[in-house]
């Protein structure tokens, strides 16, 4: 990989680091006799996320559920398999129980989580292990996370105020990618009463081990309605994506890790005659308007130590890449640059945000211990990095939140960005001999984003009074929305639609599993005075989540709220170019 210039404002970065260095971390070990706090499961926090959109027949799961964990035929011969020996570890999740043939079931997972909360064993240092209820999957399976903290007050607002960084670990958004979920059970055990406990002096940890239990149950990628949860983080159509948004909105994690698995044979064998090689594929957020210090910290504080940890365990790693499902298309792309995946949307909340993928899709339980060990190794590294940089991370978050807010009414905002076409030599495996097989591929690099469309960054957006669906979803993401108290005028720009066509959302794999298609509009902006009625809305960009609001509200992208009919049309919103001087109140 050629190095790329982050174009970091080195002086400010040095300042941030220098400031961070001034504060000594509190690493005093807790007294062994400290009281144990075992919290009862929390009542479900009030959900302000949007209402569930009823699925339509076209949203039926695209994969046929196959409950067995083992493919009918071995995916490759012994020479390839020999490249992936089991690591000398012993994990204790239900899937690894002697005689267990599948993966940990939803019922087994629920039981395991409750045992970590209720088992009553001593947890030194006053660790609270709390079960968080985040609603239910589309088929009614509870969506549950564990909170691990040593803060005295354990409600979300107190944790945010207390100033210890929170790390959120998410597994199995895609139901047929089980290793992340099994690994998070291991991580949860280690946090509750194992080697990771001492890190809780410096960080809080949220573990959402199974974000898509319906897909896990049926061994399919998407959610029960057929919508891909990991393309739904801006739109929030599914309760599964809403649950993650709720955690991120309420706990403001500074680090978010999203654990997946990738296709090992399948279309790679068809396109290249190869089998996939890397134990881990890793990528951080790469999308338009991402603060550059987030990228810098992701690389230096997290990815480099993670690669070193994996290497120490004899595990290989590469940037995350994928290829389309069109067999004739030989291009390979790094993970997408659109603001729809968990990785990119979390990045736009100013979190360090990583996708970690192991080689698991389509090979059943083959190499399961190694896949789980890869995730455990990577996530353990992340937790250590977060603890090592706890103070730096809080300063970075504050700095970036302020920096993003301060950009309102100034400069340019990127409306759409894309990857840079290049070439790359990828190591794969010869499907028969198992030997390394380098292939040169056309490679869309997300490391260098190209601006495809940009506009002057407004001060905020006006939304018509009847656009409550959009307001609910923005607030579900944590975006501040205000309401116009008295009728007034705002100086700004309206959008004029100059073309429209029906389309379907696309990503680097091909068509996104979604519902209903999109309306792709082209617009011009027209300077105007906006008559803001009482009860209409204002989304200020002088807020930390401004870049998320831009992703949702600039209308002419496939992910926008206009394209996805969450806003009723381009005339239902406008760009506000001077800070409004009319009375605005918080949305009740
Ligand atoms: Zn996935």
Coordinates of C-alpha atoms and ligand atoms in Angstrom, one line a residue:
X1 CA 0.0 0.0 0.0
X2 CA 1.3 3.4 -0.9
X3 CA 1.2 5.7 2.0
X4 CA -1.2 8.5 1.7
X5 CA -1.0 12.0 2.8
X6 CA -3.5 12.7 5.5
X7 CA -2.9 16.4 5.1
X8 CA -3.2 16.7 8.8
X9 CA -2.9 20.1 10.3
X10 CA 0.1 19.0 12.2
X11 CA 0.3 22.0 14.5
X12 CA -3.2 21.5 15.9
X13 CA -2.6 17.8 16.1
X14 CA 0.5 18.4 18.1
X15 CA -1.4 20.7 20.3
X16 CA -4.0 18.1 20.9
X17 CA -1.4 15.5 21.7
X18 CA 0.5 17.9 23.9
X19 CA -2.7 18.7 25.8
X20 CA -3.4 15.0 26.2
X21 CA 0.1 14.4 27.5
X22 CA -0.4 16.9 30.3
X23 CA -2.9 14.8 32.1
X24 CA -1.6 11.7 33.8
X25 CA -3.8 8.7 33.5
X26 CA -5.2 7.2 36.7
X27 CA -3.9 3.7 36.5
X28 CA -3.9 2.8 40.2
X29 CA -5.2 -0.7 40.6
X30 CA -8.5 -0.9 42.5
X31 CA -8.4 -2.5 46.0
X32 CA -9.2 -6.2 45.8
X33 CA -11.9 -5.8 48.4
X34 CA -13.8 -3.1 46.6
X35 CA -17.5 -3.8 46.6
X36 CA -19.1 -5.6 43.7
X37 CA -22.0 -3.9 42.0
X38 CA -24.2 -6.2 40.1
X39 CA -26.9 -4.2 38.5
X40 CA -30.3 -5.5 37.5
X41 CA -31.2 -5.2 33.8
X42 CA -32.1 -1.7 32.9
X43 CA -35.6 -0.8 32.0
X44 CA -35.7 -0.1 28.3
X45 CA -34.7 3.5 27.8
X46 CA -37.3 5.7 26.1
X47 CA -36.9 5.2 22.4
X48 CA -37.1 8.3 20.4
X49 CA -36.0 6.6 17.2
X50 CA -38.4 6.5 14.3
X51 CA -41.3 4.2 14.1
X52 CA -40.9 0.9 12.4
X53 CA -41.7 1.0 8.7
X54 CA -43.9 -1.9 7.9
X55 CA -42.1 -4.4 5.6
X56 CA -43.5 -5.0 2.2
X57 CA -43.5 -8.3 0.4
X58 CA -40.5 -7.1 -1.7
X59 CA -38.4 -7.0 1.4
X60 CA -38.5 -10.7 2.0
X61 CA -35.1 -12.1 3.0
X62 CA -33.0 -12.6 -0.1
X63 CA -31.2 -15.5 1.4
X64 CA -32.8 -18.8 2.0
X65 CA -32.5 -19.6 5.7
X66 CA -30.1 -22.6 6.2
X67 CA -30.0 -23.4 9.9
X68 CA -27.1 -25.8 9.6
X69 CA -23.7 -24.3 10.3
X70 CA -21.8 -26.7 8.0
X71 CA -21.8 -26.4 4.2
X72 CA -22.7 -29.6 2.3
X73 CA -19.2 -29.8 0.7
X74 CA -15.9 -28.7 2.2
X75 CA -15.1 -25.4 0.5
X76 CA -11.5 -26.4 -0.3
X77 CA -9.0 -29.2 0.1
X78 CA -6.5 -30.0 2.9
X79 CA -3.7 -28.0 1.4
X80 CA -5.6 -24.7 1.7
X81 CA -7.1 -25.7 5.1
X82 CA -3.5 -26.4 6.4
X83 CA -2.8 -22.7 6.0
X84 CA -5.2 -22.0 8.9
X85 CA -4.3 -24.1 11.9
X86 CA -6.3 -23.7 15.1
X87 CA -4.7 -21.4 17.6
X88 CA -3.8 -22.8 21.0
X89 CA -6.6 -21.1 22.9
X90 CA -9.7 -22.4 24.7
X91 CA -12.8 -20.4 24.4
X92 CA -15.9 -21.0 26.4
X93 CA -18.9 -20.0 24.5
X94 CA -21.9 -22.4 23.8
X95 CA -20.7 -22.9 20.3
X96 CA -17.4 -24.4 21.6
X97 CA -19.1 -26.8 24.0
X98 CA -18.2 -30.4 23.2
X99 CA -20.7 -31.8 20.7
X100 CA -22.2 -28.4 19.8
X101 CA -22.7 -28.5 16.0
X102 CA -23.9 -25.0 15.2
X103 CA -23.2 -21.5 16.5
X104 CA -24.4 -20.1 19.8
X105 CA -28.2 -19.8 19.5
X106 CA -30.2 -16.7 20.5
X107 CA -31.5 -18.5 23.6
X108 CA -28.0 -19.6 24.6
X109 CA -26.7 -16.0 24.1
X110 CA -29.5 -14.6 26.2
X111 CA -28.6 -17.0 29.0
X112 CA -24.9 -16.3 28.8
X113 CA -25.5 -12.5 29.0
X114 CA -27.8 -13.0 32.0
X115 CA -25.2 -15.1 33.7
X116 CA -22.6 -12.4 33.4
X117 CA -25.0 -9.9 35.0
X118 CA -26.4 -12.2 37.7
X119 CA -23.9 -14.8 38.6
X120 CA -23.0 -13.0 41.8
X121 CA -19.3 -13.9 41.6
X122 CA -16.9 -11.3 42.9
X123 CA -15.9 -8.7 40.4
X124 CA -13.0 -6.7 41.9
X125 CA -13.0 -3.0 41.6
X126 CA -16.7 -2.4 41.7
X127 CA -17.5 -3.4 38.2
X128 CA -21.1 -2.9 37.1
X129 CA -22.3 -5.4 34.5
X130 CA -25.7 -4.2 33.3
X131 CA -28.0 -5.6 30.7
X132 CA -29.4 -3.0 28.3
X133 CA -32.6 -3.7 26.5
X134 CA -32.7 -2.1 23.1
X135 CA -36.1 -3.3 21.8
X136 CA -36.7 -6.3 19.7
X137 CA -35.7 -7.7 16.3
X138 CA -38.4 -7.8 13.6
X139 CA -39.3 -11.3 14.7
X140 CA -39.4 -10.4 18.4
X141 CA -36.0 -11.5 19.7
X142 CA -34.7 -9.1 22.3
X143 CA -31.8 -6.9 21.2
X144 CA -29.5 -6.8 24.1
X145 CA -26.2 -5.2 25.0
X146 CA -24.0 -5.3 28.1
X147 CA -22.6 -2.3 29.8
X148 CA -19.3 -2.7 31.7
X149 CA -18.3 0.2 33.8
X150 CA -16.7 1.2 37.1
X151 CA -18.3 4.5 37.2
X152 CA -20.4 5.1 40.3
X153 CA -23.4 6.3 38.3
X154 CA -24.3 4.0 35.4
X155 CA -27.0 5.9 33.5
X156 CA -25.9 7.1 30.0
X157 CA -25.9 10.8 30.8
X158 CA -23.7 10.3 33.9
X159 CA -21.3 8.2 31.9
X160 CA -21.0 10.8 29.2
X161 CA -20.5 13.5 31.8
X162 CA -17.9 11.5 33.8
X163 CA -15.4 11.7 31.0
X164 CA -14.2 8.1 30.7
X165 CA -14.3 7.1 27.0
X166 CA -16.9 4.5 26.1
X167 CA -16.0 1.8 23.6
X168 CA -18.9 0.1 21.7
X169 CA -18.3 -3.4 20.3
X170 CA -20.9 -4.7 17.8
X171 CA -21.2 -8.2 16.4
X172 CA -23.2 -10.0 13.7
X173 CA -25.1 -7.3 12.0
X174 CA -25.0 -9.8 9.2
X175 CA -26.6 -13.0 10.4
X176 CA -24.4 -15.3 8.5
X177 CA -21.2 -13.9 10.0
X178 CA -21.0 -15.5 13.4
X179 CA -17.4 -15.2 14.6
X180 CA -17.7 -11.6 15.8
X181 CA -20.6 -12.6 18.0
X182 CA -18.8 -15.6 19.5
X183 CA -15.7 -13.3 20.0
X184 CA -17.8 -10.7 21.8
X185 CA -19.1 -13.4 24.2
X186 CA -15.4 -14.1 25.0
X187 CA -14.7 -10.4 25.4
X188 CA -17.7 -10.0 27.7
X189 CA -16.5 -12.9 29.9
X190 CA -13.0 -11.3 30.1
X191 CA -14.5 -7.9 31.0
X192 CA -16.8 -9.4 33.6
X193 CA -14.3 -11.5 35.4
X194 CA -11.1 -11.9 33.4
X195 CA -8.0 -10.3 32.1
X196 CA -9.7 -7.3 30.6
X197 CA -11.3 -6.1 33.8
X198 CA -8.5 -3.7 34.8
X199 CA -9.1 -1.7 31.6
X200 CA -12.5 -0.7 33.1
X201 CA -10.6 1.8 35.3
X202 CA -10.0 3.8 32.2
X203 CA -12.8 3.0 29.8
X204 CA -16.5 1.9 29.8
X205 CA -17.4 -0.8 27.4
X206 CA -20.7 -1.6 25.6
X207 CA -21.0 -5.0 24.0
X208 CA -23.8 -5.6 21.5
X209 CA -22.9 -9.2 20.6
X210 CA -25.7 -10.0 18.1
X211 CA -27.2 -7.0 16.3
X212 CA -29.2 -9.2 13.9
X213 CA -30.6 -12.2 15.9
X214 CA -33.1 -13.1 13.1
X215 CA -30.4 -13.4 10.6
X216 CA -28.3 -15.4 13.0
X217 CA -31.2 -17.7 13.6
X218 CA -31.7 -18.3 9.9
X219 CA -28.0 -18.0 8.9
X220 CA -28.8 -15.2 6.4
X221 CA -27.1 -11.8 5.9
X222 CA -30.0 -9.4 6.0
X223 CA -32.7 -8.7 8.7
X224 CA -36.0 -10.5 8.6
X225 CA -37.6 -8.0 6.3
X226 CA -34.8 -8.3 3.8
X227 CA -33.2 -5.0 4.6
X228 CA -29.4 -5.0 5.1
X229 CA -29.0 -3.5 8.6
X230 CA -25.5 -2.4 7.7
X231 CA -26.7 -0.1 5.0
X232 CA -29.5 1.3 7.3
X233 CA -27.6 3.4 9.7
X234 CA -28.6 6.8 8.2
X235 CA -32.1 5.8 7.3
X236 CA -33.0 3.8 10.4
X237 CA -35.8 1.7 8.8
X238 CA -35.0 -1.4 10.9
X239 CA -35.3 -1.9 14.6
X240 CA -31.9 -3.5 14.4
X241 CA -30.3 -0.3 13.1
X242 CA -32.4 1.8 15.5
X243 CA -31.0 -0.2 18.4
X244 CA -27.4 0.6 17.5
X245 CA -28.3 4.3 16.9
X246 CA -29.9 4.4 20.3
X247 CA -26.7 3.1 22.0
X248 CA -24.6 5.6 20.0
X249 CA -26.9 8.5 20.7
X250 CA -27.2 7.9 24.4
X251 CA -23.7 6.8 25.3
X252 CA -21.7 8.8 22.7
X253 CA -19.0 6.1 22.3
X254 CA -15.6 7.5 21.2
X255 CA -14.7 4.1 19.7
X256 CA -17.1 1.9 17.8
X257 CA -16.0 -1.6 16.4
X258 CA -18.2 -3.5 14.0
X259 CA -17.3 -7.2 13.7
X260 CA -18.1 -9.0 10.4
X261 CA -17.0 -11.9 8.3
X262 CA -16.3 -12.0 4.6
X263 CA -16.8 -14.4 1.7
X264 CA -13.9 -16.9 1.5
X265 CA -14.5 -18.8 -1.7
X266 CA -17.6 -18.1 -3.8
X267 CA -17.2 -15.2 -6.2
X268 CA -13.4 -15.0 -5.6
X269 CA -12.9 -18.6 -6.9
X270 CA -15.1 -17.8 -9.8
X271 CA -13.4 -14.5 -10.7
X272 CA -9.8 -15.2 -9.8
X273 CA -9.5 -18.9 -9.3
X274 CA -8.4 -18.2 -5.7
X275 CA -9.4 -18.6 -2.1
X276 CA -9.2 -15.7 0.3
X277 CA -6.2 -15.5 2.5
X278 CA -6.3 -12.9 5.3
X279 CA -7.4 -13.7 8.8
X280 CA -8.4 -10.1 9.3
X281 CA -9.5 -7.3 7.0
X282 CA -9.7 -4.0 8.7
X283 CA -10.9 -0.6 7.6
X284 CA -11.8 2.6 9.5
X285 CA -14.4 5.2 8.5
X286 CA -13.7 6.7 5.1
X287 CA -16.5 9.0 4.0
X288 CA -17.2 12.6 3.0
X289 CA -16.6 15.3 5.6
X290 CA -14.9 13.0 8.1
X291 CA -12.7 15.0 10.5
X292 CA -9.1 14.3 9.6
X293 CA -8.0 13.9 13.2
X294 CA -10.4 11.0 13.5
X295 CA -8.6 9.4 10.6
X296 CA -5.2 10.2 12.0
X297 CA -6.1 8.7 15.5
X298 CA -7.7 5.7 13.9
X299 CA -4.5 4.9 12.0
X300 CA -1.9 5.7 14.7
X301 CA -3.6 4.8 18.0
X302 CA -5.7 1.9 16.8
X303 CA -4.8 0.3 13.4
X304 CA -1.1 0.1 13.8
X305 CA -1.2 -1.5 17.3
X306 CA -4.0 -3.9 16.0
X307 CA -1.8 -5.1 13.1
X308 CA 1.0 -5.7 15.5
X309 CA -1.2 -7.7 17.9
X310 CA -2.5 -9.8 15.0
X311 CA 1.0 -10.4 13.8
X312 CA 2.2 -11.5 17.2
X313 CA -0.6 -14.2 17.2
X314 CA 0.5 -15.4 13.7
X315 CA -2.5 -13.9 12.1
X316 CA -2.5 -12.0 8.8
X317 CA -4.3 -8.8 8.0
X318 CA -5.0 -6.5 5.0
X319 CA -7.2 -3.5 4.3
X320 CA -10.8 -4.6 4.0
X321 CA -11.8 -5.2 0.4
X322 CA -14.7 -6.7 -1.5
X323 CA -15.9 -7.3 -5.0
X324 CA -19.2 -7.1 -6.7
X325 CA -21.5 -10.1 -7.1
X326 CA -21.2 -9.6 -10.9
X327 CA -18.8 -12.3 -11.9
X328 CA -17.7 -10.4 -15.1
X329 CA -16.6 -7.5 -12.9
X330 CA -13.0 -8.1 -11.7
X331 CA -12.6 -4.8 -9.9
X332 CA -11.8 -5.0 -6.2
X333 CA -12.9 -2.2 -3.9
X334 CA -12.1 -1.2 -0.4
X335 CA -15.1 -0.9 1.9
X336 CA -17.7 1.7 0.7
X337 CA -17.4 5.4 1.1
X338 CA -21.2 6.1 1.4
X339 CA -22.6 7.3 4.7
X340 CA -24.8 4.3 5.2
X341 CA -22.7 1.6 6.9
X342 CA -22.1 1.5 10.6
X343 CA -18.4 2.1 10.0
X344 CA -19.0 5.4 8.2
X345 CA -22.0 6.7 10.1
X346 CA -20.3 6.1 13.4
X347 CA -17.3 8.0 12.0
X348 CA -19.6 10.9 11.3
X349 CA -20.6 10.9 15.0
X350 CA -16.9 11.8 15.5
X351 CA -16.0 8.3 16.8
X352 CA -13.0 6.2 15.9
X353 CA -14.9 3.6 13.9
X354 CA -13.6 0.3 12.6
X355 CA -14.9 -2.6 10.5
X356 CA -13.1 -5.8 11.3
X357 CA -13.8 -8.9 9.1
X358 CA -12.7 -12.4 9.4
X359 CA -12.7 -15.1 6.8
X360 CA -16.0 -16.9 7.5
X361 CA -18.9 -16.5 5.1
X362 CA -19.8 -19.7 3.4
X363 CA -17.5 -22.0 5.2
X364 CA -19.7 -23.0 8.2
X365 CA -17.7 -23.8 11.3
X366 CA -14.5 -24.4 9.4
X367 CA -11.6 -22.6 11.3
X368 CA -14.1 -21.2 13.8
X369 CA -11.6 -21.0 16.6
X370 CA -9.1 -19.2 14.5
X371 CA -11.8 -16.7 13.3
X372 CA -13.0 -16.1 16.8
X373 CA -9.4 -15.7 18.0
X374 CA -8.8 -13.2 15.3
X375 CA -11.7 -11.0 16.4
X376 CA -10.7 -11.5 20.1
X377 CA -7.2 -10.4 19.3
X378 CA -8.2 -7.4 17.3
X379 CA -10.8 -6.2 19.9
X380 CA -8.5 -6.8 22.8
X381 CA -6.0 -4.6 21.0
X382 CA -8.7 -1.9 20.5
X383 CA -9.6 -2.0 24.2
X384 CA -6.0 -1.7 25.2
X385 CA -5.5 1.2 22.8
X386 CA -8.6 3.0 24.1
X387 CA -7.4 2.5 27.7
X388 CA -3.9 3.7 26.8
X389 CA -5.2 6.8 25.1
X390 CA -8.3 7.3 27.3
X391 CA -7.4 10.9 28.2
X392 CA -6.2 11.7 24.6
X393 CA -9.5 10.3 23.2
X394 CA -11.6 12.5 25.4
X395 CA -9.6 15.5 24.3
X396 CA -9.8 14.5 20.7
X397 CA -13.6 14.1 20.9
X398 CA -13.9 17.5 22.4
X399 CA -11.6 19.0 19.9
X400 CA -13.3 17.4 16.9
X401 CA -16.8 18.2 18.2
X402 CA -15.9 21.8 18.5
X403 CA -14.1 21.9 15.2
X404 CA -17.1 20.4 13.3
X405 CA -19.5 22.8 15.1
X406 CA -17.3 25.8 14.2
X407 CA -17.5 25.0 10.5
X408 CA -21.1 26.0 10.2
X409 CA -21.7 28.7 7.6
X410 CA -18.2 28.4 6.3
X411 CA -16.3 26.8 3.5
X412 CA -17.5 23.8 1.5
X413 CA -19.3 20.7 2.5
X414 CA -18.8 17.6 0.4
X415 CA -22.1 16.3 -0.8
X416 CA -20.7 13.2 -2.4
X417 CA -17.3 11.6 -2.5
X418 CA -16.0 8.4 -4.1
X419 CA -13.0 6.2 -4.0
X420 CA -9.9 6.7 -6.2
X421 CA -9.3 4.1 -8.9
X422 CA -5.9 2.5 -8.8
X423 CA -4.1 -0.8 -9.0
X424 CA -3.1 -3.1 -6.2
X425 CA -1.3 -6.4 -5.7
X426 CA -3.4 -8.6 -3.5
X427 CA -2.2 -11.9 -2.0
X428 CA -4.8 -14.6 -2.4
X429 CA -4.4 -18.4 -2.2
X430 CA -4.1 -20.9 -5.0
X431 CA -7.3 -22.9 -4.7
X432 CA -5.6 -26.3 -5.0
X433 CA -2.1 -25.9 -3.6
X434 CA -2.9 -23.4 -1.0
X435 CA 0.2 -21.4 -2.0
X436 CA 0.2 -17.6 -1.9
X437 CA -1.0 -16.3 -5.2
X438 CA -0.4 -12.6 -5.9
X439 CA -2.8 -11.1 -8.3
X440 CA -2.9 -7.5 -9.6
X441 CA -6.3 -6.0 -9.5
X442 CA -8.1 -2.8 -10.4
X443 CA -8.6 -1.4 -7.0
X444 CA -10.9 1.3 -5.8
X445 CA -9.1 2.9 -2.9
X446 CA -11.1 4.6 -0.2
X447 CA -7.9 5.9 1.4
X448 CA -8.0 8.8 -1.0
X449 CA -11.5 10.2 -1.5
X450 CA -12.4 12.2 -4.6
X451 CA -14.9 14.9 -4.1
X452 CA -17.7 14.3 -6.7
X453 CA -20.0 17.1 -5.6
X454 CA -19.8 19.9 -3.0
X455 CA -21.7 22.9 -1.9
X456 CA -21.1 25.9 0.4
X457 CA -21.6 24.7 3.9
X458 CA -24.8 26.2 5.2
X459 CA -25.5 27.4 8.7
X460 CA -28.3 24.8 8.9
X461 CA -31.3 23.3 7.2
X462 CA -34.9 24.3 7.4
X463 CA -37.5 21.6 7.3
X464 CA -41.3 22.1 6.8
X465 CA -43.6 21.5 9.7
X466 CA -45.0 18.3 8.3
X467 CA -41.6 16.5 7.9
X468 CA -41.9 14.8 11.3
X469 CA -40.6 11.5 10.0
X470 CA -37.3 13.1 9.1
X471 CA -37.1 14.8 12.4
X472 CA -37.7 11.6 14.3
X473 CA -34.9 9.8 12.4
X474 CA -32.5 12.7 12.8
X475 CA -33.2 12.7 16.5
X476 CA -32.8 9.0 16.6
X477 CA -29.3 9.5 15.3
X478 CA -28.7 12.1 18.1
X479 CA -28.8 15.2 15.7
X480 CA -30.1 18.3 17.5
X481 CA -33.3 19.6 15.8
X482 CA -35.0 22.8 16.8
X483 CA -38.5 24.1 16.1
X484 CA -39.5 27.5 15.0
X485 CA -41.6 29.1 17.8
X486 CA -42.8 32.2 15.9
X487 CA -43.2 32.7 12.2
X488 CA -40.2 34.4 10.7
X489 CA -37.9 34.6 7.7
X490 CA -34.6 32.9 7.2
X491 CA -32.1 33.8 4.5
X492 CA -31.0 30.9 2.5
X493 CA -31.4 28.7 -0.6
X494 CA -34.2 26.4 -1.8
X495 CA -33.6 23.4 -4.0
X496 CA -35.1 23.3 -7.5
X497 CA -35.5 19.8 -8.9
X498 CA -34.2 19.7 -12.5
X499 CA -34.3 15.9 -13.1
X500 CA -35.4 12.8 -11.4
X501 CA -35.2 9.1 -12.0
X502 CA -36.1 5.9 -10.1
X503 CA -33.2 3.9 -8.9
X504 CA -31.9 1.4 -6.4
X505 CA -29.2 2.0 -3.8
X506 CA -25.8 0.6 -4.8
X507 CA -22.7 -0.3 -3.0
X508 CA -19.4 -1.8 -4.0
X509 CA -21.0 -5.3 -3.8
X510 CA -23.9 -4.3 -6.1
X511 CA -27.5 -3.6 -5.3
X512 CA -28.2 -3.0 -1.7
X513 CA -30.8 -5.2 -0.1
X514 CA -33.3 -2.6 0.7
X515 CA -37.0 -1.8 0.2
X516 CA -38.8 0.2 -2.3
X517 CA -36.0 1.8 -4.4
X518 CA -35.0 5.4 -4.3
X519 CA -35.8 8.6 -6.2
X520 CA -32.6 10.1 -7.5
X521 CA -33.0 13.8 -8.0
X522 CA -30.8 16.5 -9.5
X523 CA -31.1 19.9 -8.1
X524 CA -30.1 23.5 -8.4
X525 CA -30.0 25.9 -5.5
X526 CA -31.9 29.2 -5.6
X527 CA -31.2 32.1 -3.2
X528 CA -34.3 33.0 -1.4
X529 CA -35.9 34.2 1.8
X530 CA -37.5 31.2 3.5
X531 CA -40.8 31.8 5.2
X532 CA -40.4 29.7 8.3
X533 CA -43.8 28.9 9.7
X534 CA -44.3 28.3 13.4
X535 CA -43.8 24.6 14.0
X536 CA -41.4 24.2 11.1
X537 CA -37.9 22.9 12.0
X538 CA -34.3 24.1 12.0
X539 CA -31.3 21.7 12.0
X540 CA -28.3 23.8 13.0
X541 CA -24.9 22.8 11.7
X542 CA -23.1 24.3 14.6
X543 CA -23.4 21.0 16.4
X544 CA -21.0 18.0 16.6
X545 CA -23.2 15.8 14.3
X546 CA -23.4 18.4 11.6
X547 CA -21.8 16.1 9.0
X548 CA -24.4 13.4 9.7
X549 CA -27.1 16.0 9.1
X550 CA -25.5 17.0 5.7
X551 CA -25.4 13.3 4.7
X552 CA -29.1 13.0 5.4
X553 CA -30.3 16.3 4.1
X554 CA -28.4 17.3 1.0
X555 CA -31.0 15.7 -1.4
X556 CA -29.1 14.6 -4.4
X557 CA -27.4 11.4 -3.2
X558 CA -28.8 7.9 -3.0
X559 CA -28.7 7.9 0.8
X560 CA -30.5 11.2 1.3
X561 CA -33.8 11.5 3.1
X562 CA -35.3 12.9 -0.1
X563 CA -34.1 9.9 -2.2
X564 CA -35.5 7.6 0.4
X565 CA -38.8 9.4 0.7
X566 CA -38.3 10.2 4.3
X567 CA -38.6 13.9 3.3
X568 CA -41.5 14.3 1.0
X569 CA -39.5 16.3 -1.6
X570 CA -36.9 18.9 -2.2
X571 CA -39.4 21.8 -1.5
X572 CA -39.8 20.4 2.1
X573 CA -36.4 21.6 3.0
X574 CA -34.0 24.5 2.4
X575 CA -30.5 25.5 3.1
X576 CA -30.2 28.3 5.7
X577 CA -27.2 30.5 4.9
X578 CA -27.3 33.0 7.7
X579 CA -27.9 32.1 11.4
X580 CA -31.6 32.6 11.9
X581 CA -32.6 35.4 14.2
X582 CA -36.0 34.0 15.0
X583 CA -37.1 32.2 18.2
X584 CA -36.2 28.6 18.1
X585 CA -37.1 26.1 20.8
X586 CA -36.0 22.5 21.5
X587 CA -38.2 19.9 19.9
X588 CA -40.4 18.5 22.7
Ligands
LIG1 ZN1 -20.9 -8.2 7.1

